[in-house]
Amino acid sequence: MKVDEVSALAARVREEIGKAIVGQTETVDLLLTALFARGHVLLEGAPGTAKTFLAQCFARTLKLDFGRIQFTPDLMPADIIGANLFNFQTSSFTLSKGPVFCELLLADEINRTPPKTQAALLEAMQERQVTIDGKAHPLSARFMVVATQNPLEQQGTYPLPEAQLDRFLFKQTLQYPDREEERRIVATYGMQSGQTAPADMGVAQVVTPKTLADAGAAVAAVKLSDDIVSYVLDLVRSTRETADLQSGASPRSAAQLALASRARAALAGRDYVIPDDVKALALPVLRHRVILSPAAEIEGRRADEVIAALVDRAAAPR
């Protein structure tokens, strides 16, 4: 598959998801980028902004094996990864797999459960395997987590540990739709009776597993020049040198920003990365990996503002 075919594939996915989701084109593009970059996505937004429904439509369009976990305060790690249960008929233990054994896992309201349970996903997200009673069990090579969370200032939420946040390729903040988009939402779903499923809105599979594999091979062939590598490094390292941030981005974030930029280039129909790819992904890649300094917090600054300023100051290669 050539990169222009990857771009056409992305257009088909956007069009199909658009049958059920109004707007959110940037979020759909980030989900596609994360899929080809083998990363995970954290969606943050107020209740009712279609975070869960978007993940369901995305999985249906690509026909990914879909799993879902509704995170609650009483959820246990075994409820996520599974456990070995004793079978009295055979007098032996058998593995009861948890919902993590899938291709796309929707971790719904991930910040509703304590950090101990959140940590059950650490190995799965990084190594694409889970260890149960000392034995490693591999997950799908396409395993991807799409987690949703409500803003931390809402009641009944727990902050995600830094190690957990660093395993997400992107953090996307979903805003309320504009008036015209909200009008379309009300006009479409105000006529429905009961809960609507993606199939009810005509969302269907438009990509086969072979096409996904071919597209992944095309993304792997995208070129990353030395100048772009230096640009990514300069940008990430600048987060550790500014007084506005108490803690900067990790080396993992630099590697993932470069990888995601290659995927974005392929989705745009190019077999090479340009500085605009890096600039477009800097915020969703870095915003959850930095910590504001106390002085910046007192001034009322936000991480997005600091990162945007660093991007503007970084010298981009020609």
mmCIF file of C-alpha atoms in Angstrom:
data_model
loop_
_atom_site.group_PDB
_atom_site.id
_atom_site.type_symbol
_atom_site.label_atom_id
_atom_site.label_comp_id
_atom_site.label_asym_id
_atom_site.label_seq_id
_atom_site.Cartn_x
_atom_site.Cartn_y
_atom_site.Cartn_z
ATOM 1 C CA MET A 1 0.000 0.000 0.000
ATOM 2 C CA LYS A 2 1.201 3.509 -0.841
ATOM 3 C CA VAL A 3 0.853 6.490 1.471
ATOM 4 C CA ASP A 4 -1.793 8.105 -0.717
ATOM 5 C CA GLU A 5 -3.916 4.985 -0.153
ATOM 6 C CA VAL A 6 -3.428 5.403 3.605
ATOM 7 C CA SER A 7 -4.797 8.926 3.251
ATOM 8 C CA ALA A 8 -7.811 7.605 1.323
ATOM 9 C CA LEU A 9 -8.380 4.976 4.008
ATOM 10 C CA ALA A 10 -8.421 7.687 6.680
ATOM 11 C CA ALA A 11 -10.956 9.673 4.666
ATOM 12 C CA ARG A 12 -13.283 6.647 4.512
ATOM 13 C CA VAL A 13 -13.020 6.151 8.268
ATOM 14 C CA ARG A 14 -13.773 9.830 8.964
ATOM 15 C CA GLU A 15 -16.783 9.727 6.660
ATOM 16 C CA GLU A 16 -18.175 6.563 8.249
ATOM 17 C CA ILE A 17 -17.751 7.823 11.814
ATOM 18 C CA GLY A 18 -19.306 11.111 10.722
ATOM 19 C CA LYS A 19 -22.608 9.260 10.250
ATOM 20 C CA ALA A 20 -22.934 9.069 14.039
ATOM 21 C CA ILE A 21 -20.504 11.635 15.488
ATOM 22 C CA VAL A 22 -20.977 15.341 14.817
ATOM 23 C CA GLY A 23 -17.647 17.167 14.650
ATOM 24 C CA GLN A 24 -14.660 15.720 16.572
ATOM 25 C CA THR A 25 -12.637 15.339 13.347
ATOM 26 C CA GLU A 26 -9.410 16.189 15.180
ATOM 27 C CA THR A 27 -10.095 13.468 17.749
ATOM 28 C CA VAL A 28 -10.805 10.910 15.018
ATOM 29 C CA ASP A 29 -7.494 11.811 13.356
ATOM 30 C CA LEU A 30 -5.674 11.342 16.676
ATOM 31 C CA LEU A 31 -7.288 7.915 17.133
ATOM 32 C CA LEU A 32 -6.135 6.886 13.653
ATOM 33 C CA THR A 33 -2.653 8.256 14.296
ATOM 34 C CA ALA A 34 -2.448 6.361 17.594
ATOM 35 C CA LEU A 35 -3.612 3.149 15.919
ATOM 36 C CA PHE A 36 -0.804 3.260 13.341
ATOM 37 C CA ALA A 37 1.726 4.486 15.911
ATOM 38 C CA ARG A 38 0.702 1.624 18.247
ATOM 39 C CA GLY A 39 -0.169 4.062 21.011
ATOM 40 C CA HIS A 40 -2.983 4.693 23.454
ATOM 41 C CA VAL A 41 -5.341 7.663 23.796
ATOM 42 C CA LEU A 42 -6.801 9.402 26.839
ATOM 43 C CA LEU A 43 -9.985 11.374 26.145
ATOM 44 C CA GLU A 44 -10.939 13.945 28.743
ATOM 45 C CA GLY A 45 -14.197 15.858 28.690
ATOM 46 C CA ALA A 46 -17.389 16.586 30.520
ATOM 47 C CA PRO A 47 -20.104 13.898 30.564
ATOM 48 C CA GLY A 48 -22.184 13.867 27.412
ATOM 49 C CA THR A 49 -19.450 14.841 24.941
ATOM 50 C CA ALA A 50 -19.620 11.449 23.117
ATOM 51 C CA LYS A 51 -16.303 10.043 24.365
ATOM 52 C CA THR A 52 -17.606 6.496 24.795
ATOM 53 C CA PHE A 53 -19.762 6.552 21.661
ATOM 54 C CA LEU A 54 -16.820 7.769 19.577
ATOM 55 C CA ALA A 55 -14.662 4.842 20.735
ATOM 56 C CA GLN A 56 -17.462 2.397 19.883
ATOM 57 C CA CYS A 57 -17.866 3.867 16.392
ATOM 58 C CA PHE A 58 -14.112 3.789 15.824
ATOM 59 C CA ALA A 59 -13.879 0.098 16.737
ATOM 60 C CA ARG A 60 -16.872 -0.813 14.569
ATOM 61 C CA THR A 61 -15.518 1.038 11.544
ATOM 62 C CA LEU A 62 -12.221 -0.848 11.714
ATOM 63 C CA LYS A 63 -13.799 -4.110 12.954
ATOM 64 C CA LEU A 64 -11.484 -4.268 15.944
ATOM 65 C CA ASP A 65 -12.186 -6.819 18.659
ATOM 66 C CA PHE A 66 -13.808 -4.514 21.209
ATOM 67 C CA GLY A 67 -13.634 -4.770 24.991
ATOM 68 C CA ARG A 68 -15.005 -2.434 27.615
ATOM 69 C CA ILE A 69 -14.387 -1.852 31.304
ATOM 70 C CA GLN A 70 -16.579 0.477 33.333
ATOM 71 C CA PHE A 71 -14.198 1.735 36.005
ATOM 72 C CA THR A 72 -15.717 2.060 39.483
ATOM 73 C CA PRO A 73 -14.232 2.567 42.966
ATOM 74 C CA ASP A 74 -14.693 -1.118 43.862
ATOM 75 C CA LEU A 75 -13.091 -2.516 40.692
ATOM 76 C CA MET A 76 -10.230 -4.967 41.319
ATOM 77 C CA PRO A 77 -7.152 -5.690 39.143
ATOM 78 C CA ALA A 78 -8.407 -9.222 38.451
ATOM 79 C CA ASP A 79 -11.574 -7.710 36.971
ATOM 80 C CA ILE A 80 -9.343 -6.183 34.283
ATOM 81 C CA ILE A 81 -6.709 -8.784 33.448
ATOM 82 C CA GLY A 82 -8.471 -11.970 34.579
ATOM 83 C CA ALA A 83 -7.500 -14.732 37.021
ATOM 84 C CA ASN A 84 -6.774 -18.428 37.291
ATOM 85 C CA LEU A 85 -9.864 -20.181 38.647
ATOM 86 C CA PHE A 86 -9.908 -23.688 40.101
ATOM 87 C CA ASN A 87 -11.969 -26.157 38.105
ATOM 88 C CA PHE A 88 -13.333 -28.801 40.489
ATOM 89 C CA GLN A 89 -14.237 -31.138 37.610
ATOM 90 C CA THR A 90 -10.673 -31.309 36.284
ATOM 91 C CA SER A 91 -8.913 -30.499 39.593
ATOM 92 C CA SER A 92 -6.825 -27.886 37.812
ATOM 93 C CA PHE A 93 -6.656 -24.115 37.358
ATOM 94 C CA THR A 94 -7.935 -22.556 34.139
ATOM 95 C CA LEU A 95 -7.436 -19.007 32.965
ATOM 96 C CA SER A 96 -10.511 -16.811 32.958
ATOM 97 C CA LYS A 97 -9.469 -13.959 30.674
ATOM 98 C CA GLY A 98 -10.429 -10.427 31.535
ATOM 99 C CA PRO A 99 -11.720 -7.798 29.089
ATOM 100 C CA VAL A 100 -8.136 -6.642 28.458
ATOM 101 C CA PHE A 101 -7.770 -9.542 25.989
ATOM 102 C CA CYS A 102 -9.031 -7.633 22.954
ATOM 103 C CA GLU A 103 -7.771 -5.273 20.236
ATOM 104 C CA LEU A 104 -9.402 -2.037 21.358
ATOM 105 C CA LEU A 105 -10.112 -1.656 25.059
ATOM 106 C CA LEU A 106 -12.437 1.129 26.159
ATOM 107 C CA ALA A 107 -11.408 2.063 29.707
ATOM 108 C CA ASP A 108 -14.490 4.092 30.516
ATOM 109 C CA GLU A 109 -14.099 6.740 33.254
ATOM 110 C CA ILE A 110 -10.658 5.429 34.153
ATOM 111 C CA ASN A 111 -10.239 8.031 36.894
ATOM 112 C CA ARG A 112 -13.211 6.636 38.849
ATOM 113 C CA THR A 113 -11.065 3.823 40.256
ATOM 114 C CA PRO A 114 -8.132 4.017 42.718
ATOM 115 C CA PRO A 115 -4.506 3.985 41.462
ATOM 116 C CA LYS A 116 -4.013 0.352 42.566
ATOM 117 C CA THR A 117 -6.572 -0.799 40.016
ATOM 118 C CA GLN A 118 -5.413 1.681 37.365
ATOM 119 C CA ALA A 119 -1.933 0.137 37.655
ATOM 120 C CA ALA A 120 -3.283 -3.167 36.348
ATOM 121 C CA LEU A 121 -3.057 -1.667 32.864
ATOM 122 C CA LEU A 122 0.610 -0.601 33.083
ATOM 123 C CA GLU A 123 2.138 -3.825 31.774
ATOM 124 C CA ALA A 124 -0.585 -4.285 29.171
ATOM 125 C CA MET A 125 -0.102 -0.790 27.740
ATOM 126 C CA GLN A 126 3.690 -0.918 27.637
ATOM 127 C CA GLU A 127 4.505 -4.550 26.839
ATOM 128 C CA ARG A 128 1.198 -5.772 25.378
ATOM 129 C CA GLN A 129 1.065 -8.656 27.795
ATOM 130 C CA VAL A 130 -0.296 -9.357 31.262
ATOM 131 C CA THR A 131 1.223 -11.498 33.992
ATOM 132 C CA ILE A 132 -1.133 -13.695 35.997
ATOM 133 C CA ASP A 133 0.294 -15.862 38.791
ATOM 134 C CA GLY A 134 3.793 -15.441 37.391
ATOM 135 C CA LYS A 135 2.946 -16.439 33.819
ATOM 136 C CA ALA A 136 2.966 -13.920 30.962
ATOM 137 C CA HIS A 137 0.034 -13.931 28.545
ATOM 138 C CA PRO A 138 0.464 -11.993 25.275
ATOM 139 C CA LEU A 139 -2.160 -9.562 24.031
ATOM 140 C CA SER A 140 -3.009 -8.666 20.453
ATOM 141 C CA ALA A 141 -0.265 -6.883 18.485
ATOM 142 C CA ARG A 142 -2.886 -4.204 17.736
ATOM 143 C CA PHE A 143 -3.889 -3.831 21.388
ATOM 144 C CA MET A 144 -4.917 -0.233 22.011
ATOM 145 C CA VAL A 145 -6.453 1.489 25.024
ATOM 146 C CA VAL A 146 -8.904 4.337 24.573
ATOM 147 C CA ALA A 147 -9.540 5.687 28.061
ATOM 148 C CA THR A 148 -12.093 8.313 28.993
ATOM 149 C CA GLN A 149 -12.122 10.480 32.065
ATOM 150 C CA ASN A 150 -14.051 13.367 33.525
ATOM 151 C CA PRO A 151 -12.189 16.504 34.630
ATOM 152 C CA LEU A 152 -10.437 15.999 37.952
ATOM 153 C CA GLU A 153 -12.338 18.800 39.628
ATOM 154 C CA GLN A 154 -15.509 16.688 39.486
ATOM 155 C CA GLN A 155 -16.451 14.633 42.535
ATOM 156 C CA GLY A 156 -15.498 10.980 42.886
ATOM 157 C CA THR A 157 -12.377 11.011 40.712
ATOM 158 C CA TYR A 158 -8.770 9.950 41.341
ATOM 159 C CA PRO A 159 -5.757 11.501 39.583
ATOM 160 C CA LEU A 160 -3.926 9.109 37.262
ATOM 161 C CA PRO A 161 -0.348 8.294 38.406
ATOM 162 C CA GLU A 162 2.462 9.819 36.337
ATOM 163 C CA ALA A 163 3.611 6.345 35.194
ATOM 164 C CA GLN A 164 0.110 5.666 33.882
ATOM 165 C CA LEU A 165 -0.156 9.014 32.098
ATOM 166 C CA ASP A 166 3.223 8.547 30.419
ATOM 167 C CA ARG A 167 1.960 5.397 28.711
ATOM 168 C CA PHE A 168 -0.701 7.325 26.817
ATOM 169 C CA LEU A 169 0.507 8.578 23.457
ATOM 170 C CA PHE A 170 -2.135 11.325 23.333
ATOM 171 C CA LYS A 171 -4.329 13.176 25.757
ATOM 172 C CA GLN A 172 -7.150 14.881 23.915
ATOM 173 C CA THR A 173 -9.465 17.357 25.624
ATOM 174 C CA LEU A 174 -12.966 17.304 24.167
ATOM 175 C CA GLN A 175 -14.709 20.666 24.191
ATOM 176 C CA TYR A 176 -18.411 21.398 23.960
ATOM 177 C CA PRO A 177 -19.604 21.650 20.334
ATOM 178 C CA ASP A 178 -20.375 25.008 18.782
ATOM 179 C CA ARG A 179 -24.008 26.064 18.358
ATOM 180 C CA GLU A 180 -24.452 24.693 14.833
ATOM 181 C CA GLU A 181 -22.906 21.333 15.742
ATOM 182 C CA GLU A 182 -25.066 21.107 18.838
ATOM 183 C CA ARG A 183 -28.128 21.891 16.744
ATOM 184 C CA ARG A 184 -27.272 18.951 14.477
ATOM 185 C CA ILE A 185 -26.807 16.700 17.525
ATOM 186 C CA VAL A 186 -30.179 17.677 18.975
ATOM 187 C CA ALA A 187 -31.919 17.339 15.593
ATOM 188 C CA THR A 188 -30.397 13.875 15.015
ATOM 189 C CA TYR A 189 -30.609 12.280 18.446
ATOM 190 C CA GLY A 190 -33.657 14.158 19.691
ATOM 191 C CA MET A 191 -35.705 12.031 17.300
ATOM 192 C CA GLN A 192 -34.293 8.747 18.618
ATOM 193 C CA SER A 193 -36.025 6.603 21.206
ATOM 194 C CA GLY A 194 -33.772 4.984 23.772
ATOM 195 C CA GLN A 195 -30.017 4.455 23.612
ATOM 196 C CA THR A 196 -28.482 4.615 20.141
ATOM 197 C CA ALA A 197 -25.836 2.133 18.957
ATOM 198 C CA PRO A 198 -23.351 2.767 16.119
ATOM 199 C CA ALA A 199 -25.161 0.211 13.941
ATOM 200 C CA ASP A 200 -28.414 2.139 14.384
ATOM 201 C CA MET A 201 -26.740 5.166 12.770
ATOM 202 C CA GLY A 202 -25.497 3.151 9.794
ATOM 203 C CA VAL A 203 -21.870 2.918 10.956
ATOM 204 C CA ALA A 204 -20.306 -0.130 9.306
ATOM 205 C CA GLN A 205 -16.907 -1.705 8.734
ATOM 206 C CA VAL A 206 -14.942 0.041 5.964
ATOM 207 C CA VAL A 207 -11.470 -1.424 6.605
ATOM 208 C CA THR A 208 -10.369 -5.057 6.585
ATOM 209 C CA PRO A 209 -7.625 -6.492 8.831
ATOM 210 C CA LYS A 210 -5.385 -6.963 5.775
ATOM 211 C CA THR A 211 -5.865 -3.325 4.791
ATOM 212 C CA LEU A 212 -4.901 -2.262 8.306
ATOM 213 C CA ALA A 213 -1.765 -4.397 8.140
ATOM 214 C CA ASP A 214 -0.837 -2.946 4.728
ATOM 215 C CA ALA A 215 -1.404 0.571 6.019
ATOM 216 C CA GLY A 216 0.823 -0.165 9.000
ATOM 217 C CA ALA A 217 3.591 -1.266 6.646
ATOM 218 C CA ALA A 218 3.223 1.979 4.688
ATOM 219 C CA VAL A 219 3.524 3.997 7.907
ATOM 220 C CA ALA A 220 6.678 2.066 8.843
ATOM 221 C CA ALA A 221 8.267 3.200 5.573
ATOM 222 C CA VAL A 222 7.769 6.927 6.256
ATOM 223 C CA LYS A 223 11.116 8.735 6.415
ATOM 224 C CA LEU A 224 12.301 10.636 9.475
ATOM 225 C CA SER A 225 15.226 12.919 8.633
ATOM 226 C CA ASP A 226 18.031 13.814 11.027
ATOM 227 C CA ASP A 227 16.811 17.410 11.084
ATOM 228 C CA ILE A 228 13.358 16.318 12.256
ATOM 229 C CA VAL A 229 14.906 14.062 14.911
ATOM 230 C CA SER A 230 16.904 17.028 16.221
ATOM 231 C CA TYR A 231 13.781 19.194 16.145
ATOM 232 C CA VAL A 232 11.834 16.662 18.230
ATOM 233 C CA LEU A 233 14.700 16.389 20.706
ATOM 234 C CA ASP A 234 15.055 20.170 21.038
ATOM 235 C CA LEU A 235 11.335 20.533 21.661
ATOM 236 C CA VAL A 236 11.084 17.773 24.278
ATOM 237 C CA ARG A 237 14.288 18.771 26.072
ATOM 238 C CA SER A 238 13.083 22.376 26.279
ATOM 239 C CA THR A 239 10.271 21.191 28.580
ATOM 240 C CA ARG A 240 12.954 20.203 31.118
ATOM 241 C CA GLU A 241 14.785 23.530 30.918
ATOM 242 C CA THR A 242 11.982 26.070 31.369
ATOM 243 C CA ALA A 243 11.222 27.528 34.791
ATOM 244 C CA ASP A 244 7.497 27.247 34.060
ATOM 245 C CA LEU A 245 7.584 23.460 34.411
ATOM 246 C CA GLN A 246 8.549 21.574 37.539
ATOM 247 C CA SER A 247 8.873 18.323 35.597
ATOM 248 C CA GLY A 248 9.454 18.008 31.861
ATOM 249 C CA ALA A 249 8.581 15.314 29.327
ATOM 250 C CA SER A 250 10.256 11.891 29.394
ATOM 251 C CA PRO A 251 12.549 10.354 26.749
ATOM 252 C CA ARG A 252 9.636 8.038 25.922
ATOM 253 C CA SER A 253 7.606 11.069 24.867
ATOM 254 C CA ALA A 254 10.314 12.112 22.367
ATOM 255 C CA ALA A 255 10.301 8.674 20.739
ATOM 256 C CA GLN A 256 6.506 8.587 20.659
ATOM 257 C CA LEU A 257 6.268 12.114 19.216
ATOM 258 C CA ALA A 258 8.572 11.067 16.368
ATOM 259 C CA LEU A 259 6.617 7.845 15.781
ATOM 260 C CA ALA A 260 3.269 9.641 15.838
ATOM 261 C CA SER A 261 4.596 12.268 13.412
ATOM 262 C CA ARG A 262 5.407 9.505 10.925
ATOM 263 C CA ALA A 263 1.869 8.140 11.239
ATOM 264 C CA ARG A 264 0.402 11.626 10.743
ATOM 265 C CA ALA A 265 2.525 12.137 7.630
ATOM 266 C CA ALA A 266 1.208 8.889 6.130
ATOM 267 C CA LEU A 267 -2.393 9.874 6.921
ATOM 268 C CA ALA A 268 -1.726 13.119 5.040
ATOM 269 C CA GLY A 269 -0.422 11.172 2.028
ATOM 270 C CA ARG A 270 3.300 11.868 2.539
ATOM 271 C CA ASP A 271 6.185 9.419 2.927
ATOM 272 C CA TYR A 272 8.267 11.923 4.884
ATOM 273 C CA VAL A 273 7.768 13.955 8.064
ATOM 274 C CA ILE A 274 7.686 17.756 8.037
ATOM 275 C CA PRO A 275 7.924 20.134 11.023
ATOM 276 C CA ASP A 276 4.177 20.814 10.860
ATOM 277 C CA ASP A 277 3.533 17.159 11.761
ATOM 278 C CA VAL A 278 5.554 17.588 14.945
ATOM 279 C CA LYS A 279 3.934 20.931 15.777
ATOM 280 C CA ALA A 280 0.407 19.558 15.306
ATOM 281 C CA LEU A 281 1.029 16.659 17.709
ATOM 282 C CA ALA A 282 3.153 18.436 20.332
ATOM 283 C CA LEU A 283 0.207 19.414 22.548
ATOM 284 C CA PRO A 284 -1.628 16.058 22.692
ATOM 285 C CA VAL A 285 1.682 14.206 23.172
ATOM 286 C CA LEU A 286 3.149 16.471 25.866
ATOM 287 C CA ARG A 287 0.299 18.085 27.811
ATOM 288 C CA HIS A 288 -0.169 15.148 30.201
ATOM 289 C CA ARG A 289 3.542 14.480 30.641
ATOM 290 C CA VAL A 290 4.584 17.778 32.210
ATOM 291 C CA ILE A 291 3.929 19.321 35.639
ATOM 292 C CA LEU A 292 3.585 23.065 36.124
ATOM 293 C CA SER A 293 5.911 24.816 38.531
ATOM 294 C CA PRO A 294 4.321 26.338 41.668
ATOM 295 C CA ALA A 295 5.044 29.848 40.349
ATOM 296 C CA ALA A 296 3.256 29.104 37.062
ATOM 297 C CA GLU A 297 0.268 27.683 38.949
ATOM 298 C CA ILE A 298 0.051 30.818 41.108
ATOM 299 C CA GLU A 299 0.023 32.897 37.931
ATOM 300 C CA GLY A 300 -2.883 30.817 36.649
ATOM 301 C CA ARG A 301 -1.004 29.400 33.677
ATOM 302 C CA ARG A 302 -1.901 26.111 32.020
ATOM 303 C CA ALA A 303 0.350 23.384 30.644
ATOM 304 C CA ASP A 304 -1.083 23.918 27.152
ATOM 305 C CA GLU A 305 0.015 27.562 27.198
ATOM 306 C CA VAL A 306 3.558 26.703 28.286
ATOM 307 C CA ILE A 307 3.938 23.966 25.651
ATOM 308 C CA ALA A 308 2.529 26.200 22.906
ATOM 309 C CA ALA A 309 5.089 28.877 23.834
ATOM 310 C CA LEU A 310 7.911 26.326 23.679
ATOM 311 C CA VAL A 311 6.733 25.171 20.239
ATOM 312 C CA ASP A 312 6.708 28.766 19.004
ATOM 313 C CA ARG A 313 10.248 29.317 20.282
ATOM 314 C CA ALA A 314 11.738 26.079 18.904
ATOM 315 C CA ALA A 315 13.615 26.599 15.634
ATOM 316 C CA ALA A 316 12.000 24.383 13.017
ATOM 317 C CA PRO A 317 14.174 22.929 10.221
ATOM 318 C CA ARG A 318 13.501 24.000 6.656
#
